Coordinates of C-alpha atoms and ligand atoms in Angstrom, one line a residue:
M1 CA 43.5 -30.1 -12.9
H2 CA 40.6 -32.5 -12.6
R3 CA 40.8 -32.2 -8.8
I4 CA 40.7 -28.4 -9.0
I5 CA 37.7 -28.5 -11.2
L6 CA 36.0 -30.9 -8.8
R7 CA 36.9 -28.7 -5.8
L8 CA 35.7 -25.6 -7.6
S9 CA 32.4 -27.2 -8.5
A10 CA 31.9 -28.4 -4.9
I11 CA 32.6 -24.9 -3.6
T12 CA 30.1 -23.5 -6.2
A13 CA 27.5 -26.1 -5.2
I14 CA 27.9 -25.2 -1.5
M15 CA 27.8 -21.5 -2.3
F16 CA 24.7 -22.0 -4.4
A17 CA 23.0 -24.2 -1.7
C18 CA 23.8 -21.5 1.0
F19 CA 22.6 -18.8 -1.3
S20 CA 19.3 -20.5 -2.3
C21 CA 18.4 -21.6 1.2
K22 CA 19.1 -18.1 2.5
F23 CA 17.1 -16.7 -0.4
L24 CA 14.1 -18.9 0.2
I25 CA 14.1 -18.8 3.9
P26 CA 13.7 -15.2 5.2
G27 CA 16.5 -14.5 7.7
K28 CA 17.5 -11.7 10.0
Q29 CA 16.4 -8.1 9.3
S30 CA 19.8 -6.9 8.5
S31 CA 22.5 -8.6 6.6
S32 CA 25.1 -10.7 8.4
A33 CA 28.9 -10.4 7.7
S34 CA 28.7 -13.7 5.7
D35 CA 26.1 -12.4 3.3
S36 CA 27.4 -11.9 -0.2
I37 CA 24.8 -9.3 -0.9
P38 CA 25.3 -6.0 1.0
G39 CA 22.2 -4.9 2.7
R40 CA 20.4 -8.1 2.0
A41 CA 17.1 -8.5 3.9
W42 CA 14.1 -10.8 3.7
W43 CA 11.7 -7.9 3.4
K44 CA 13.5 -6.7 0.3
E45 CA 13.0 -10.1 -1.3
A46 CA 9.3 -10.4 -0.3
V47 CA 6.3 -9.9 -2.5
V48 CA 3.5 -8.4 -0.3
Y49 CA -0.2 -9.1 -1.1
Q50 CA -2.6 -6.6 0.4
I51 CA -6.0 -7.8 1.6
Y52 CA -8.9 -5.5 2.3
P53 CA -10.6 -7.6 4.9
R54 CA -14.1 -6.2 4.4
S55 CA -14.1 -7.4 0.8
F56 CA -12.1 -10.6 0.6
K57 CA -14.4 -13.3 1.8
D58 CA -17.5 -13.4 4.0
S59 CA -17.8 -16.6 6.0
D60 CA -20.9 -15.8 8.1
G61 CA -23.3 -14.4 5.6
D62 CA -23.5 -10.8 6.8
G63 CA -22.2 -9.3 3.6
V64 CA -18.9 -8.2 5.1
G65 CA -15.6 -10.0 4.7
D66 CA -14.1 -11.5 7.9
L67 CA -11.1 -13.4 9.3
K68 CA -12.7 -16.8 8.9
G69 CA -13.2 -15.9 5.3
I70 CA -9.5 -15.2 4.9
I71 CA -8.7 -18.4 6.7
S72 CA -10.8 -20.3 4.2
K73 CA -8.7 -18.9 1.4
L74 CA -5.3 -19.5 2.8
D75 CA -4.4 -22.2 0.3
Y76 CA -5.4 -19.8 -2.5
I77 CA -3.1 -17.1 -1.0
K78 CA -0.3 -19.7 -0.8
S79 CA -0.8 -20.7 -4.4
L80 CA 0.0 -17.1 -5.5
G81 CA 3.5 -17.5 -4.2
V82 CA 3.5 -14.3 -2.2
D83 CA 5.5 -14.1 1.0
V84 CA 3.7 -11.5 3.1
I85 CA 0.1 -10.4 3.7
W86 CA -0.8 -6.9 4.7
L87 CA -4.2 -6.6 6.3
N88 CA -6.0 -3.2 6.5
P89 CA -7.1 -2.5 10.0
I90 CA -9.1 -5.2 11.7
Y91 CA -9.5 -3.6 15.2
Q92 CA -12.7 -2.6 16.9
S93 CA -14.0 0.4 15.1
P94 CA -17.3 2.3 14.5
N95 CA -16.2 2.2 10.9
Y96 CA -16.6 5.8 9.9
D97 CA -13.5 5.3 7.8
N98 CA -13.6 1.5 7.4
G99 CA -11.5 0.6 10.4
Y100 CA -9.0 3.6 10.1
D101 CA -10.9 4.9 13.2
V102 CA -9.9 2.5 15.9
S103 CA -11.9 2.4 19.1
D104 CA -9.9 -0.5 20.7
Y105 CA -6.4 -1.3 19.4
T106 CA -6.1 -4.7 20.9
K107 CA -9.6 -6.1 20.1
I108 CA -10.6 -7.5 16.8
Q109 CA -13.6 -5.9 15.2
P110 CA -16.5 -8.2 16.1
Q111 CA -17.8 -8.1 12.5
Y112 CA -14.5 -9.6 11.5
G113 CA -14.3 -12.2 14.2
S114 CA -12.6 -12.6 17.6
N115 CA -9.0 -12.4 18.9
E116 CA -9.0 -16.2 18.8
D117 CA -9.8 -16.1 15.1
F118 CA -6.9 -13.8 14.6
D119 CA -4.6 -16.3 16.4
H120 CA -5.9 -19.0 14.0
L121 CA -5.3 -16.8 11.0
L122 CA -1.7 -16.0 12.1
K123 CA -1.0 -19.7 12.7
G124 CA -2.5 -20.7 9.4
L125 CA -0.3 -18.2 7.6
H126 CA 2.8 -19.2 9.4
E127 CA 2.2 -22.8 8.7
R128 CA 2.2 -21.9 5.1
G129 CA 5.4 -19.9 5.4
I130 CA 3.5 -16.6 4.9
K131 CA 4.1 -13.6 7.1
L132 CA 1.6 -11.0 8.4
V133 CA 1.8 -7.2 8.4
M134 CA -0.7 -5.3 10.5
D135 CA -1.8 -1.7 9.8
I136 CA -1.0 0.6 12.7
V137 CA -3.2 3.7 12.8
V138 CA -1.9 6.1 15.3
N139 CA -2.0 9.5 13.8
H140 CA -5.5 9.5 15.2
S141 CA -7.9 7.2 17.1
S142 CA -11.7 6.9 16.8
S143 CA -13.7 9.5 18.7
E144 CA -15.3 6.5 20.4
H145 CA -11.9 5.3 21.8
A146 CA -12.0 5.3 25.6
W147 CA -9.0 7.8 25.6
F148 CA -11.0 10.4 23.7
Q149 CA -14.2 9.8 25.7
Q150 CA -12.1 10.6 28.8
A151 CA -10.3 13.5 27.1
K152 CA -13.4 15.3 26.0
S153 CA -15.1 14.9 29.4
S154 CA -13.2 17.8 31.1
R155 CA -10.2 20.0 30.6
T156 CA -8.5 18.5 33.6
N157 CA -9.0 14.9 32.7
P158 CA -5.7 12.9 32.7
Y159 CA -6.3 11.9 29.1
R160 CA -6.9 15.4 27.9
D161 CA -3.4 15.7 26.6
Y162 CA -3.7 12.6 24.5
Y163 CA -5.3 14.8 21.9
H164 CA -4.8 18.3 20.5
W165 CA -7.2 21.0 22.0
W166 CA -7.6 24.7 21.3
N167 CA -9.6 26.4 24.1
A168 CA -12.3 28.7 22.6
E169 CA -11.4 31.7 24.7
R170 CA -8.3 32.0 22.6
G171 CA -10.6 32.7 19.6
K172 CA -10.8 30.7 16.4
P173 CA -7.9 28.2 15.9
T174 CA -5.3 28.7 13.2
P175 CA -6.8 27.1 10.1
R176 CA -6.0 23.5 9.4
F177 CA -7.1 21.5 6.4
S178 CA -9.0 18.2 7.0
F179 CA -8.9 15.6 4.2
F180 CA -12.4 14.2 4.9
D181 CA -14.4 16.9 6.7
V182 CA -17.4 18.3 4.9
N183 CA -16.0 21.8 5.3
N184 CA -12.3 20.7 5.1
D185 CA -12.0 22.1 8.5
A186 CA -9.7 20.1 10.8
W187 CA -10.9 21.8 14.0
K188 CA -14.2 20.6 15.6
Y189 CA -15.8 22.6 18.3
D190 CA -16.9 20.6 21.3
T191 CA -19.4 22.4 23.6
L192 CA -18.8 20.4 26.7
T193 CA -15.4 21.9 27.4
N194 CA -15.7 24.9 25.1
A195 CA -12.7 23.9 23.0
Y196 CA -11.8 22.7 19.5
Y197 CA -10.1 19.4 18.8
L198 CA -7.9 18.6 15.8
H199 CA -8.8 16.0 13.2
Y200 CA -6.7 15.9 10.0
F201 CA -9.2 13.3 8.7
A202 CA -12.8 12.9 9.7
Q203 CA -14.4 14.5 12.8
Q204 CA -14.7 10.9 14.1
Q205 CA -10.8 10.6 13.9
P206 CA -9.3 13.0 16.4
D207 CA -5.5 13.3 16.1
L208 CA -3.4 11.9 18.9
N209 CA -0.9 14.1 20.6
W210 CA 2.5 12.5 20.0
E211 CA 4.2 15.2 22.1
N212 CA 2.8 13.4 25.2
P213 CA 5.3 10.7 26.3
K214 CA 2.5 8.8 28.1
L215 CA 0.6 8.5 24.8
R216 CA 3.7 7.2 23.1
Q217 CA 4.2 4.6 25.7
E218 CA 0.6 3.4 25.4
I219 CA 1.2 3.0 21.7
Y220 CA 4.4 1.1 22.1
K221 CA 2.6 -1.2 24.5
M222 CA -0.1 -1.8 21.9
M223 CA 2.5 -2.5 19.3
R224 CA 4.2 -5.1 21.5
F225 CA 0.9 -6.7 22.1
W226 CA 0.6 -7.7 18.4
L227 CA 4.3 -8.3 17.9
D228 CA 4.5 -10.6 20.9
K229 CA 1.8 -12.7 19.2
G230 CA 4.2 -13.2 16.3
V231 CA 3.1 -10.5 13.8
D232 CA 5.9 -10.0 11.3
G233 CA 5.6 -6.4 10.2
L234 CA 3.8 -3.1 10.6
R235 CA 2.5 -0.6 8.1
M236 CA 2.5 2.8 9.8
D237 CA -0.6 4.6 8.6
A238 CA -0.3 8.3 7.8
F239 CA 2.7 8.3 10.1
Q240 CA 4.4 11.2 8.5
Y241 CA 1.6 13.4 10.0
V242 CA 1.9 12.5 13.7
A243 CA 4.3 15.3 14.7
K244 CA 2.8 18.7 14.9
D245 CA 4.0 22.1 16.0
T246 CA 1.6 22.4 18.8
T247 CA 1.8 26.2 18.8
F248 CA -0.1 25.8 15.5
P249 CA 1.5 28.6 13.5
A250 CA -0.3 29.9 10.4
F251 CA 0.7 28.2 7.1
P252 CA 1.2 30.2 4.0
A253 CA -1.9 31.0 1.9
G254 CA -2.8 28.2 -0.4
Y255 CA -1.2 25.6 1.8
E256 CA -4.4 23.5 1.6
K257 CA -3.6 22.7 -2.0
T258 CA -0.7 20.5 -0.9
P259 CA -1.4 19.8 2.8
A260 CA 0.9 16.8 2.9
K261 CA 3.8 19.2 2.3
Y262 CA 3.0 21.1 5.5
Y263 CA 1.8 18.1 7.6
G264 CA 4.5 15.8 6.3
T265 CA 7.5 16.0 8.6
G266 CA 6.7 17.9 11.7
P267 CA 9.0 18.7 14.6
H268 CA 10.4 15.7 16.5
L269 CA 8.9 13.2 14.0
H270 CA 12.3 11.4 13.5
D271 CA 12.9 11.5 17.3
Y272 CA 9.6 9.7 17.8
I273 CA 10.5 7.1 15.1
Q274 CA 13.9 6.5 16.7
E275 CA 12.4 6.2 20.1
M276 CA 9.9 3.7 18.7
D277 CA 12.8 1.8 17.2
R278 CA 14.7 1.6 20.5
E279 CA 11.6 0.7 22.5
V280 CA 9.9 -1.7 20.1
L281 CA 11.0 -2.2 16.6
S282 CA 14.7 -3.2 17.2
K283 CA 13.5 -6.0 19.5
Y284 CA 11.8 -7.9 16.8
N285 CA 12.7 -9.4 13.4
I286 CA 10.0 -7.5 11.5
M287 CA 9.5 -5.3 8.5
T288 CA 8.2 -1.8 8.8
V289 CA 6.8 0.4 6.2
A290 CA 5.8 4.1 6.4
E291 CA 2.8 5.3 4.5
G292 CA 4.0 8.5 3.0
A293 CA 7.4 9.9 3.6
G294 CA 7.6 13.6 3.1
S295 CA 7.6 15.4 -0.2
S296 CA 11.0 14.6 -1.7
P297 CA 13.5 11.7 -2.0
E298 CA 15.7 13.4 0.6
E299 CA 12.8 13.5 3.1
A300 CA 11.9 9.9 2.3
M301 CA 15.5 8.8 2.8
N302 CA 15.3 10.1 6.4
F303 CA 12.7 7.5 7.2
V304 CA 14.6 4.6 5.8
D305 CA 18.4 5.3 5.8
P306 CA 19.6 2.2 7.7
A307 CA 22.1 4.3 9.7
R308 CA 19.2 6.3 11.3
H309 CA 17.4 3.2 12.7
E310 CA 13.9 4.1 11.7
F311 CA 11.7 2.2 9.3
N312 CA 12.8 -0.3 6.7
M313 CA 11.0 1.2 3.7
A314 CA 8.5 3.8 2.7
Y315 CA 6.1 4.5 0.0
H316 CA 5.9 7.9 -1.5
F317 CA 2.8 9.2 -3.3
E318 CA 4.4 10.8 -6.4
G319 CA 4.0 7.6 -8.4
I320 CA 0.5 6.9 -7.5
D321 CA -0.6 10.5 -8.0
F322 CA 0.6 10.5 -11.5
G323 CA -1.8 8.5 -13.7
N324 CA -3.5 8.8 -17.0
F325 CA -6.3 10.8 -15.4
D326 CA -3.8 13.6 -14.7
P327 CA -3.9 16.1 -17.5
N328 CA -0.1 16.3 -17.3
Y329 CA 0.4 12.6 -17.5
S330 CA 2.8 11.2 -20.1
L331 CA 4.6 7.9 -20.2
T332 CA 7.9 9.8 -20.4
G333 CA 7.0 11.7 -17.2
F334 CA 6.1 8.4 -15.6
K335 CA 9.5 6.9 -16.6
D336 CA 11.3 9.9 -15.4
L337 CA 9.6 9.8 -12.0
Y338 CA 10.3 6.2 -11.4
S339 CA 13.9 6.5 -12.6
F340 CA 14.5 9.5 -10.4
W341 CA 13.2 7.8 -7.3
D342 CA 15.2 4.7 -8.1
S343 CA 18.4 6.6 -8.5
S344 CA 17.8 8.4 -5.2
F345 CA 17.7 5.1 -3.5
S346 CA 20.3 3.2 -5.4
N347 CA 23.0 3.3 -2.7
K348 CA 21.0 3.1 0.4
G349 CA 17.5 3.0 1.7
W350 CA 14.6 1.0 0.2
L351 CA 11.2 1.8 -1.3
A352 CA 7.9 0.1 -1.5
L353 CA 6.5 -0.3 -5.0
F354 CA 2.7 -0.1 -5.7
L355 CA 0.3 0.8 -8.4
A356 CA -2.9 0.4 -6.3
N357 CA -4.2 0.1 -2.8
H358 CA -7.5 0.7 -0.9
D359 CA -7.1 4.5 -1.3
Q360 CA -6.8 4.3 -5.1
P361 CA -8.6 3.4 -8.2
R362 CA -7.9 0.0 -9.7
M363 CA -4.4 -0.3 -11.2
L364 CA -5.9 -1.5 -14.5
T365 CA -8.2 1.5 -14.8
H366 CA -5.5 3.9 -13.7
W367 CA -2.6 2.9 -16.0
G368 CA -3.9 0.1 -18.2
N369 CA -7.0 -0.4 -20.3
D370 CA -10.1 -2.0 -18.8
T371 CA -12.0 -2.7 -22.0
P372 CA -12.5 -6.4 -22.6
E373 CA -10.1 -6.3 -25.5
F374 CA -7.1 -5.1 -23.5
R375 CA -7.9 -6.0 -19.9
E376 CA -5.8 -9.1 -19.8
A377 CA -2.8 -7.8 -21.7
S378 CA -2.6 -4.5 -19.9
S379 CA -3.1 -6.1 -16.5
K380 CA -0.2 -8.4 -17.1
M381 CA 1.9 -5.6 -18.5
L382 CA 1.5 -3.5 -15.3
T383 CA 2.1 -6.5 -13.1
T384 CA 5.4 -7.1 -15.1
F385 CA 6.4 -3.5 -14.2
L386 CA 5.8 -4.0 -10.5
M387 CA 7.6 -7.3 -10.3
T388 CA 10.7 -6.3 -12.3
M389 CA 11.5 -2.9 -10.6
R390 CA 13.8 -2.4 -7.6
G391 CA 11.9 -2.2 -4.4
T392 CA 9.4 -4.4 -2.5
P393 CA 6.2 -4.9 -4.6
Y394 CA 2.9 -4.4 -2.8
Y395 CA 0.2 -6.1 -4.9
Y396 CA -3.4 -5.3 -4.2
Y397 CA -6.0 -8.1 -3.9
G398 CA -8.0 -8.6 -7.1
D399 CA -5.4 -7.1 -9.3
E400 CA -4.2 -10.7 -10.0
L401 CA -7.6 -11.2 -11.7
G402 CA -7.5 -7.9 -13.6
M403 CA -10.3 -6.3 -11.5
S404 CA -11.3 -2.8 -12.6
N405 CA -13.1 0.3 -11.3
I406 CA -16.8 -0.3 -10.8
R407 CA -17.7 3.3 -11.8
F408 CA -20.9 3.9 -9.7
D409 CA -23.1 6.5 -11.2
K410 CA -25.2 7.3 -8.2
I411 CA -24.1 8.6 -4.8
E412 CA -26.3 6.0 -3.0
D413 CA -23.9 3.3 -4.2
Y414 CA -20.9 4.8 -2.5
R415 CA -19.9 3.9 1.1
D416 CA -16.6 5.8 1.5
I417 CA -16.6 8.8 3.9
E418 CA -14.3 10.7 1.5
T419 CA -16.7 10.5 -1.4
L420 CA -19.8 11.1 0.7
N421 CA -18.4 14.2 2.4
K422 CA -17.1 15.5 -0.9
Y423 CA -20.6 15.2 -2.2
K424 CA -22.2 17.0 0.8
R425 CA -19.6 19.8 0.4
A426 CA -20.5 20.2 -3.3
Q427 CA -24.2 20.2 -2.3
Q428 CA -23.7 22.9 0.2
N429 CA -21.7 25.0 -2.2
N430 CA -24.0 24.5 -5.1
G431 CA -21.2 22.6 -6.9
D432 CA -21.5 20.6 -10.0
L433 CA -22.8 17.2 -8.7
K434 CA -22.7 15.5 -12.1
K435 CA -19.1 16.4 -12.6
L436 CA -18.3 15.2 -9.2
I437 CA -19.9 11.8 -9.9
E438 CA -18.0 11.6 -13.2
E439 CA -14.7 12.2 -11.3
Q440 CA -15.6 9.7 -8.6
K441 CA -16.1 7.0 -11.2
I442 CA -12.3 7.3 -11.7
R443 CA -10.9 8.5 -8.4
A444 CA -13.2 7.2 -5.7
R445 CA -11.6 4.8 -3.2
D446 CA -14.7 2.5 -3.4
N447 CA -13.6 1.6 -6.9
G448 CA -10.7 -0.4 -5.4
R449 CA -12.8 -1.9 -2.5
T450 CA -15.4 -4.0 -4.2
P451 CA -15.7 -7.6 -3.2
F452 CA -13.2 -10.1 -4.5
Q453 CA -14.6 -12.0 -7.5
W454 CA -14.3 -15.7 -6.6
D455 CA -16.7 -17.2 -9.1
A456 CA -19.7 -16.6 -11.4
S457 CA -22.3 -17.4 -8.7
T458 CA -24.5 -14.8 -7.0
H459 CA -22.4 -12.0 -5.4
A460 CA -19.3 -13.5 -7.0
G461 CA -19.0 -16.2 -4.4
F462 CA -18.0 -13.5 -1.9
S463 CA -21.0 -13.8 0.3
I464 CA -24.4 -15.4 0.4
A465 CA -25.9 -12.1 1.4
E466 CA -26.0 -8.7 -0.3
P467 CA -22.4 -7.4 0.1
W468 CA -21.7 -4.1 1.9
L469 CA -20.5 -2.7 -1.4
K470 CA -21.7 -3.8 -4.8
V471 CA -19.8 -6.4 -6.7
N472 CA -18.4 -5.4 -10.1
P473 CA -20.9 -6.8 -12.7
N474 CA -18.0 -8.1 -14.7
Y475 CA -17.6 -10.9 -12.1
T476 CA -19.5 -13.3 -14.4
T477 CA -16.4 -13.4 -16.6
V478 CA -13.7 -11.9 -14.5
N479 CA -13.3 -14.3 -11.6
Q480 CA -10.8 -16.6 -9.9
Q481 CA -12.6 -19.9 -10.7
A482 CA -12.6 -19.2 -14.4
Q483 CA -9.0 -18.0 -14.4
E484 CA -7.8 -21.1 -12.6
K485 CA -8.8 -23.2 -15.6
D486 CA -7.0 -21.0 -18.1
S487 CA -3.2 -21.4 -18.1
N488 CA -2.9 -18.0 -19.9
S489 CA -5.1 -16.1 -17.4
V490 CA -4.1 -12.9 -15.6
L491 CA -4.0 -15.0 -12.4
N492 CA -1.7 -17.6 -13.8
Y493 CA 0.6 -14.9 -15.3
F494 CA 0.8 -13.4 -11.8
R495 CA 2.0 -16.7 -10.4
K496 CA 4.6 -17.0 -13.1
I497 CA 6.1 -13.6 -12.6
V498 CA 6.1 -13.9 -8.8
K499 CA 8.1 -17.1 -9.3
L500 CA 10.4 -15.3 -11.7
R501 CA 11.1 -12.6 -9.2
K502 CA 11.6 -15.1 -6.4
N503 CA 14.1 -17.1 -8.4
N504 CA 16.1 -14.1 -9.5
P505 CA 17.8 -12.0 -6.9
L506 CA 18.7 -9.8 -9.9
L507 CA 15.1 -8.6 -10.0
V508 CA 15.4 -7.6 -6.3
Y509 CA 18.9 -6.1 -6.1
G510 CA 20.0 -5.5 -9.6
K511 CA 20.9 -2.1 -11.0
Y512 CA 18.2 -0.4 -12.9
T513 CA 18.9 1.4 -16.2
L514 CA 16.3 3.2 -18.3
L515 CA 16.6 2.8 -22.0
D516 CA 15.2 4.8 -24.9
K517 CA 14.2 7.4 -22.4
N518 CA 12.1 9.6 -24.7
N519 CA 10.1 6.8 -26.3
P520 CA 6.5 8.0 -25.7
D521 CA 5.0 4.5 -25.9
I522 CA 7.4 2.0 -24.4
Y523 CA 9.0 1.7 -21.0
A524 CA 12.3 -0.2 -21.5
Y525 CA 14.9 -0.9 -18.9
T526 CA 17.6 -3.3 -17.9
R527 CA 18.3 -4.9 -14.5
E528 CA 21.9 -6.0 -13.9
W529 CA 23.5 -8.0 -11.2
N530 CA 26.6 -10.2 -10.8
G531 CA 27.3 -10.2 -14.6
K532 CA 23.8 -11.1 -15.5
Q533 CA 21.4 -8.8 -17.3
M534 CA 17.7 -8.8 -17.9
L535 CA 15.8 -6.5 -20.3
V536 CA 12.2 -5.5 -19.7
L537 CA 10.0 -4.0 -22.4
L538 CA 6.5 -2.7 -21.7
N539 CA 4.2 -1.2 -24.3
F540 CA 1.8 1.2 -22.5
R541 CA -0.3 1.7 -25.7
N542 CA -3.3 0.1 -27.3
K543 CA -1.4 -0.2 -30.6
A544 CA 1.8 -1.7 -31.8
A545 CA 4.9 0.4 -30.9
T546 CA 8.6 0.2 -31.5
V547 CA 11.5 0.6 -29.0
H548 CA 14.9 1.7 -30.2
I549 CA 17.6 0.0 -28.1
G550 CA 19.7 -1.5 -30.9
K551 CA 19.5 -5.1 -29.6
D552 CA 19.0 -8.2 -31.7
L553 CA 16.2 -9.7 -29.7
S554 CA 15.9 -12.8 -31.8
K555 CA 18.9 -14.2 -30.0
A556 CA 17.9 -13.1 -26.5
R557 CA 16.4 -15.7 -24.1
L558 CA 12.8 -14.8 -23.5
L559 CA 11.9 -15.5 -19.8
L560 CA 8.3 -14.3 -19.8
G561 CA 5.9 -12.6 -22.1
N562 CA 2.2 -11.7 -21.7
Y563 CA 1.3 -12.8 -25.3
S564 CA 1.2 -16.5 -26.4
N565 CA 3.0 -15.4 -29.5
P566 CA 5.6 -12.9 -28.1
S567 CA 7.3 -10.5 -30.4
K568 CA 11.0 -11.2 -30.7
T569 CA 11.8 -7.9 -32.3
E570 CA 11.8 -4.2 -31.1
T571 CA 8.2 -3.9 -32.2
L572 CA 5.7 -4.8 -29.5
Q573 CA 2.0 -5.7 -29.8
P574 CA -0.6 -3.6 -27.9
Y575 CA 0.2 -3.6 -24.1
E576 CA 2.8 -6.3 -24.7
S577 CA 5.4 -7.0 -22.1
V578 CA 8.5 -9.1 -22.4
V579 CA 11.3 -10.0 -20.0
Y580 CA 14.5 -11.2 -21.6
E581 CA 17.8 -12.5 -20.3
L582 CA 20.6 -10.9 -22.3
Q583 CA 23.8 -12.8 -23.0
Ligands
ISL1 O1 -1.9 13.0 2.2 C1 -2.4 12.3 1.4 C2 -2.1 12.6 -0.1 O2 -1.3 13.6 -0.3 C3 -3.3 11.3 1.7 O3 -3.2 10.3 0.7 C4 -3.1 10.6 3.0 O4 -1.8 10.4 3.4 C5 -3.7 9.3 3.0 O5 -5.1 9.5 2.7 C6 -3.7 8.6 4.4 O6 -4.3 7.4 4.2 C7 -4.4 6.5 5.3 O7 -5.0 7.1 6.4 C8 -6.4 7.5 6.2 C9 -7.2 6.3 5.7 O8 -8.5 6.8 5.3 C10 -6.6 5.7 4.5 O9 -7.4 4.6 4.1 C11 -5.2 5.3 4.9 O10 -4.5 4.6 3.9 C12 -6.8 7.9 7.6 O11 -6.5 6.9 8.5

């Protein structure tokens, strides 16, 4: 008997050791036969931290963040416990759309540093066990890219077919909506060759023609350039839009209200992704994430179903589009939405989870409460949501401090092409400029792009010079240095919950079940795995609220709470979050 027990505990110890080493050290992209978790993958277990390079840390005093700045903060990044960094584009760009208009795909933007600095950054990350994801922007290039300069020079230029053209003798092109254009017109007339070119985004971002196999090969070559350096993953910008029906048929009237639905999954899109997988992705142990994935879970699944050999995961926009500025927003709707998407991916496929990024307002302003009274509690509560749901969490720089929307009240403070062109459009149409500014205080992308708040010194320790975008004035109290000293800060809470997730595969793989579905104030769910269960309770209100789940919480083991005096009952304090282990 004694021997059996000994043998059993030895087996358990070995199993545990194998499990934890595999769990801590990212392994192959797909699961091996010996894995006890079906579909196990390092990128499912990772916490991704997104850095907006322009705004993280300026090392050379020009008011713009740069690679050396990021390098100087590697130990801070490591201290967060995150596994992967995603950097917004750092390639050469005239910066009409802050780097999403690339003029040279293999050269680092001089403002950010050199290719050598990039190598140092990658090395510094890898030395700390952190992986790097690059942003790949290939729905369009910059109009200053050599390909476009060639393409526009004559109708017979070999690069002409790298882009979409409509010769003017055919008359006006079929209307296409542009997200950023002052007139929302995606066709720009070019006199030199008497033709229009297509740009779903700004005029300075002509769309690339994916129908052209030569273009696709150029892009694969560029991707290999970065992957061969050891880059660990790719975020495919606006990739759902790359495939177009090049006969440009008319869309139904009103299509421009939901352009993504019509642009989303064009002809041959999945052929292109599968080709990309054969030519590039399958040759590397990397993670891939598609930005946008059609308009339904079924369409999204087509991007990430492992049997299809396309991308690893995708982020959909439904969640991010549904916040408390939406007149139809309700917490029950929010819960339904996340529960629906979770159930659609419970057997296969994988999703990215996020509540903010560089195109969005700050998470805290969007779903929490950024008044001084509730800033900390509601930030921590939202972070708890992200870190305890199924999917790979993408966490946006500064959210670990509880940064909030800056709410500029004059157009001169804005830098983003989207806001500036919206404003011009309203001016042209005699629109209500005051109303527009009020909306931008909430929606504008610049709200989420203000410099990281390192300390209480001038410019928040981001730069010695005037930053390219104003620092949020709350930096004197909301900053990293102050939060390091406070064991209950938003920052230290983030570190704790990252650790909790990393130590509990249940939070990655466990089954999700929504509880007390119709509760208008509290989001409650369990995660279950291997006979273990955790309960998460999140109060989304600025007042106490009660959940009805019929559990005696006084006996449950509290793993983490965002209050120093956590409730151990079904009644939660304002914006309180608790994570329990249930027996
Ligand atoms: O289609 C959308 C919403 O329904 C848009 O959100 C769109 O997919 C999104 O704006 C694409 O964003 C990405 O590409 C843009 C760039 O400005 C963004 O910063 C980037 O995230 C153009 O490259």
